[in-house]
Amino acid sequence: CAPQTAEQWQIIAVDNGSTDQSRTLLGGFIGRLPLTIIDASARPGPSFARNVGARVAAAHKLLFIDADDEVAPGYVAALSNALNTHELVTSRVDSVSLNAEWVRAACGSPWQRDGVSTQLDFLPAAGSNVGIRRGLFQRLGGFPEMFAGSEDVAFSWNAYLAGAVVHVVPDALYRYRSRETLRSLLRQSSNWGRETVLLFRHYRDHGMAGGSLATACREWHAVIQGLLCARDRAQSAHYIFRLGYCLGRIHGTILYRVMYL
């Protein structure tokens, strides 16, 4: 556990239907940390889990951290201090420390290594590692529970559409852990591809542009050619990851009845 300091803080661990030993391991920290473990197994999904945790939290500053990732020393204090002057903050992202080289080659660089960048040619977005004042969180209605893989993007977009801006805290570092098997990478990118269609259905009236058939055809051609010519695991993983997006967009187009290939 990385050293963290804050004047007063509370840790809410949300069990969203875990099947491993996470809850048992967390129990060993009760009494050593200001830790509360709550059950949120009624509905699977990160948005539901975060919203349940936020309702239990007593503080007016909320920080969200995924269970499989890590934060560097000083993360909590840096984001907490930034929330004194900003309503919504995020950090730099390290996608190297926790991931094998072949995984990094598959997933590419994080979009906010040095700042928050535009996603899907629409609006800037942060990842799930955000800090937010409770007042803004409540005005936004929390994390949108209709999304199960791109809820962090939708959350940022909702904030921007409401007039808020994500401020990057350079002194805070979040260590992101990618999936560690080809199967899980394919499943993750497929989920993201499907949710891209859901994002389009929800935000097209706000100006999000759709994908063109020509672009989709070029992407499919590049993916198939790349898979056939891949010479090692890293190259195969890269194109399998892209394949997941392609398959997910087709699935989303059928599921949500809106064209985004």
XYZ file of C-alpha atoms in Angstrom:
261
model
C 0.000 0.000 0.000
C 1.635 3.257 -1.138
C 2.114 5.870 1.633
C -0.766 8.322 1.596
C -1.349 11.353 3.769
C -4.376 13.550 4.315
C -5.705 15.588 7.193
C -8.725 13.348 7.470
C -9.803 10.609 5.106
C -12.056 7.625 4.758
C -11.618 4.515 2.608
C -14.775 2.943 1.187
C -14.115 -0.503 -0.314
C -17.052 -1.538 -2.473
C -17.618 -5.253 -3.062
C -19.375 -5.457 -6.417
C -19.797 -9.247 -6.351
C -16.141 -10.283 -6.021
C -15.391 -14.014 -6.306
C -11.791 -13.975 -5.083
C -10.302 -13.320 -1.646
C -10.479 -9.519 -1.894
C -12.958 -9.095 0.924
C -10.984 -11.349 3.256
C -7.749 -9.512 2.479
C -9.416 -6.156 3.055
C -10.715 -7.348 6.405
C -7.139 -7.549 7.619
C -6.811 -3.763 7.279
C -9.817 -2.932 9.454
C -8.485 -1.119 12.524
C -5.256 -0.248 10.718
C -6.898 2.066 8.186
C -10.095 4.182 8.269
C -11.728 1.455 6.187
C -15.370 0.595 5.602
C -16.348 -2.397 3.440
C -19.788 -2.288 1.860
C -21.718 -4.686 -0.339
C -22.859 -3.592 -3.793
C -23.509 -6.979 -5.364
C -27.144 -6.204 -6.213
C -26.103 -4.929 -9.637
C -22.792 -5.609 -11.375
C -20.978 -2.686 -12.948
C -18.438 -0.017 -12.027
C -20.907 2.882 -12.142
C -23.273 1.245 -9.674
C -20.385 0.330 -7.359
C -18.950 3.855 -7.378
C -22.335 5.452 -6.817
C -23.057 3.161 -3.873
C -19.674 4.006 -2.384
C -20.227 7.728 -2.871
C -23.546 7.572 -1.008
C -21.859 5.967 1.987
C -18.877 8.337 2.055
C -19.075 11.177 4.563
C -16.612 13.563 2.902
C -17.339 16.395 0.485
C -14.337 15.347 -1.640
C -14.588 12.023 -3.476
C -11.722 10.086 -5.084
C -12.332 6.983 -7.222
C -9.746 4.214 -7.694
C -10.302 0.868 -9.430
C -9.425 -2.272 -7.479
C -6.843 -3.625 -9.939
C -4.853 -0.385 -10.206
C -2.428 1.379 -7.858
C -1.718 4.944 -6.795
C 1.744 6.352 -6.184
C 2.757 7.906 -2.835
C 1.138 11.281 -2.243
C -1.755 10.666 -4.659
C -4.528 11.242 -2.120
C -3.040 14.446 -0.741
C -2.314 15.863 -4.218
C -5.859 15.314 -5.501
C -7.408 16.436 -2.226
C -5.426 19.681 -2.298
C -6.356 20.281 -5.945
C -10.040 19.924 -5.070
C -9.717 23.028 -2.891
C -9.566 25.103 -6.075
C -11.066 22.808 -8.738
C -14.349 20.877 -8.841
C -13.077 17.937 -10.912
C -9.513 16.617 -11.084
C -7.514 13.684 -12.411
C -3.863 12.614 -12.452
C -1.071 11.526 -14.729
C -1.249 7.842 -15.695
C 1.555 5.278 -15.676
C 0.705 2.297 -17.902
C 4.245 0.876 -17.828
C 4.997 -0.200 -14.248
C 2.259 -2.809 -13.843
C 2.205 -4.224 -17.384
C 4.371 -6.552 -19.429
C 5.938 -5.134 -22.581
C 3.720 -7.171 -24.917
C 0.606 -5.868 -23.129
C 1.790 -2.268 -23.467
C 2.325 -2.854 -27.182
C -1.256 -4.096 -27.479
C -2.976 -1.300 -25.596
C -0.817 1.686 -26.510
C -0.187 4.744 -24.360
C -2.690 6.127 -21.835
C -4.617 9.119 -23.112
C -3.765 11.321 -20.156
C -0.057 10.802 -19.583
C 0.450 14.557 -19.664
C -3.137 15.789 -19.798
C -6.713 14.993 -20.696
C -7.257 14.524 -24.416
C -10.273 14.454 -26.704
C -11.959 11.090 -27.094
C -13.747 9.884 -30.242
C -13.290 13.341 -31.803
C -15.893 14.770 -29.429
C -14.914 16.012 -25.949
C -12.003 15.551 -23.513
C -12.300 12.711 -21.044
C -10.470 11.430 -17.982
C -10.277 7.824 -16.876
C -11.875 6.384 -13.766
C -9.189 7.945 -11.523
C -10.976 11.175 -10.779
C -11.479 13.381 -7.766
C -14.641 15.446 -7.546
C -16.481 17.646 -5.092
C -19.653 16.030 -3.839
C -21.811 18.934 -5.007
C -20.777 18.489 -8.641
C -21.031 14.708 -8.342
C -24.619 15.028 -7.203
C -25.474 17.581 -9.906
C -24.184 15.134 -12.520
C -26.232 12.308 -11.046
C -23.121 10.249 -10.300
C -21.608 7.841 -12.787
C -24.113 6.963 -15.572
C -25.228 3.406 -14.844
C -26.345 2.705 -18.427
C -22.644 2.408 -19.311
C -20.566 -0.556 -18.164
C -17.240 0.001 -19.934
C -17.107 3.631 -20.994
C -18.746 5.114 -17.920
C -15.612 7.142 -17.181
C -15.761 8.774 -20.625
C -19.478 9.487 -20.259
C -18.901 10.903 -16.766
C -16.287 13.355 -18.075
C -18.465 14.319 -21.026
C -21.430 14.955 -18.743
C -19.213 17.197 -16.648
C -18.028 19.175 -19.682
C -21.569 19.539 -20.972
C -22.537 20.838 -17.526
C -19.795 23.478 -17.715
C -17.125 21.744 -15.598
C -13.545 21.137 -16.753
C -11.250 18.268 -15.744
C -8.057 19.650 -14.185
C -4.918 17.481 -14.374
C -2.826 17.297 -11.188
C 0.781 16.723 -12.309
C 1.980 15.730 -8.818
C -0.411 12.758 -8.672
C 0.344 9.473 -10.431
C -2.079 6.604 -11.090
C -0.676 3.205 -12.118
C -3.019 1.493 -14.558
C -3.089 -2.289 -14.911
C -4.147 -3.698 -18.293
C -5.603 -7.152 -18.866
C -2.986 -9.898 -18.891
C -4.260 -12.489 -21.395
C -5.181 -12.299 -25.066
C -8.701 -13.480 -24.256
C -9.265 -10.809 -21.616
C -7.801 -8.085 -23.860
C -10.172 -9.127 -26.648
C -13.129 -9.138 -24.263
C -12.229 -5.716 -22.870
C -11.764 -4.021 -26.248
C -14.928 -5.659 -27.539
C -16.826 -4.187 -24.584
C -15.315 -0.773 -25.304
C -16.216 -1.059 -28.984
C -19.813 -1.920 -28.138
C -20.032 0.972 -25.710
C -18.679 3.368 -28.344
C -21.980 2.797 -30.130
C -23.906 3.482 -26.926
C -21.922 6.692 -26.462
C -22.838 7.728 -29.989
C -26.509 6.996 -29.433
C -26.493 9.050 -26.244
C -24.311 11.987 -27.353
C -24.991 12.377 -31.073
C -27.552 15.095 -30.321
C -24.773 16.942 -28.478
C -22.499 16.855 -31.518
C -20.692 13.499 -31.421
C -20.018 12.379 -34.987
C -20.663 8.864 -36.238
C -18.106 6.562 -37.819
C -18.063 6.145 -41.593
C -18.343 2.842 -43.447
C -15.145 3.651 -45.371
C -13.203 4.104 -42.139
C -14.601 0.833 -40.787
C -13.583 -1.028 -43.941
C -10.042 0.341 -43.729
C -9.812 -0.675 -40.085
C -11.028 -4.217 -40.809
C -8.520 -4.523 -43.657
C -5.655 -3.345 -41.429
C -6.671 -5.708 -38.612
C -6.966 -8.793 -40.798
C -3.709 -8.036 -42.591
C -1.988 -7.377 -39.270
C -3.175 -10.644 -37.741
C -1.999 -12.613 -40.770
C 1.429 -10.942 -40.734
C 2.006 -10.781 -36.956
C 5.440 -12.137 -36.042
C 5.264 -12.234 -32.258
C 2.905 -12.071 -29.288
C 3.087 -8.290 -29.006
C 2.014 -7.753 -32.622
C -0.726 -10.380 -32.335
C -2.005 -8.755 -29.129
C -2.078 -5.325 -30.775
C -4.279 -6.522 -33.632
C -6.421 -8.727 -31.392
C -7.088 -5.632 -29.296
C -8.120 -3.707 -32.420
C -10.210 -6.671 -33.564
C -12.171 -6.456 -30.330
C -13.134 -2.873 -31.099
C -14.313 -3.865 -34.585
C -16.391 -6.771 -33.294
C -17.774 -4.669 -30.445
C -18.962 -1.912 -32.774
C -20.825 -4.452 -34.899
C -22.400 -5.911 -31.765
C -23.336 -2.433 -30.527
C -24.796 -1.450 -33.892
C -27.131 -4.465 -33.720
C -27.848 -4.200 -29.983
C -28.562 -0.469 -29.855
C -30.037 -0.167 -33.370
C -27.848 2.707 -34.383
C -25.141 2.587 -37.059
C -21.592 3.088 -35.797
C -19.138 0.692 -37.454
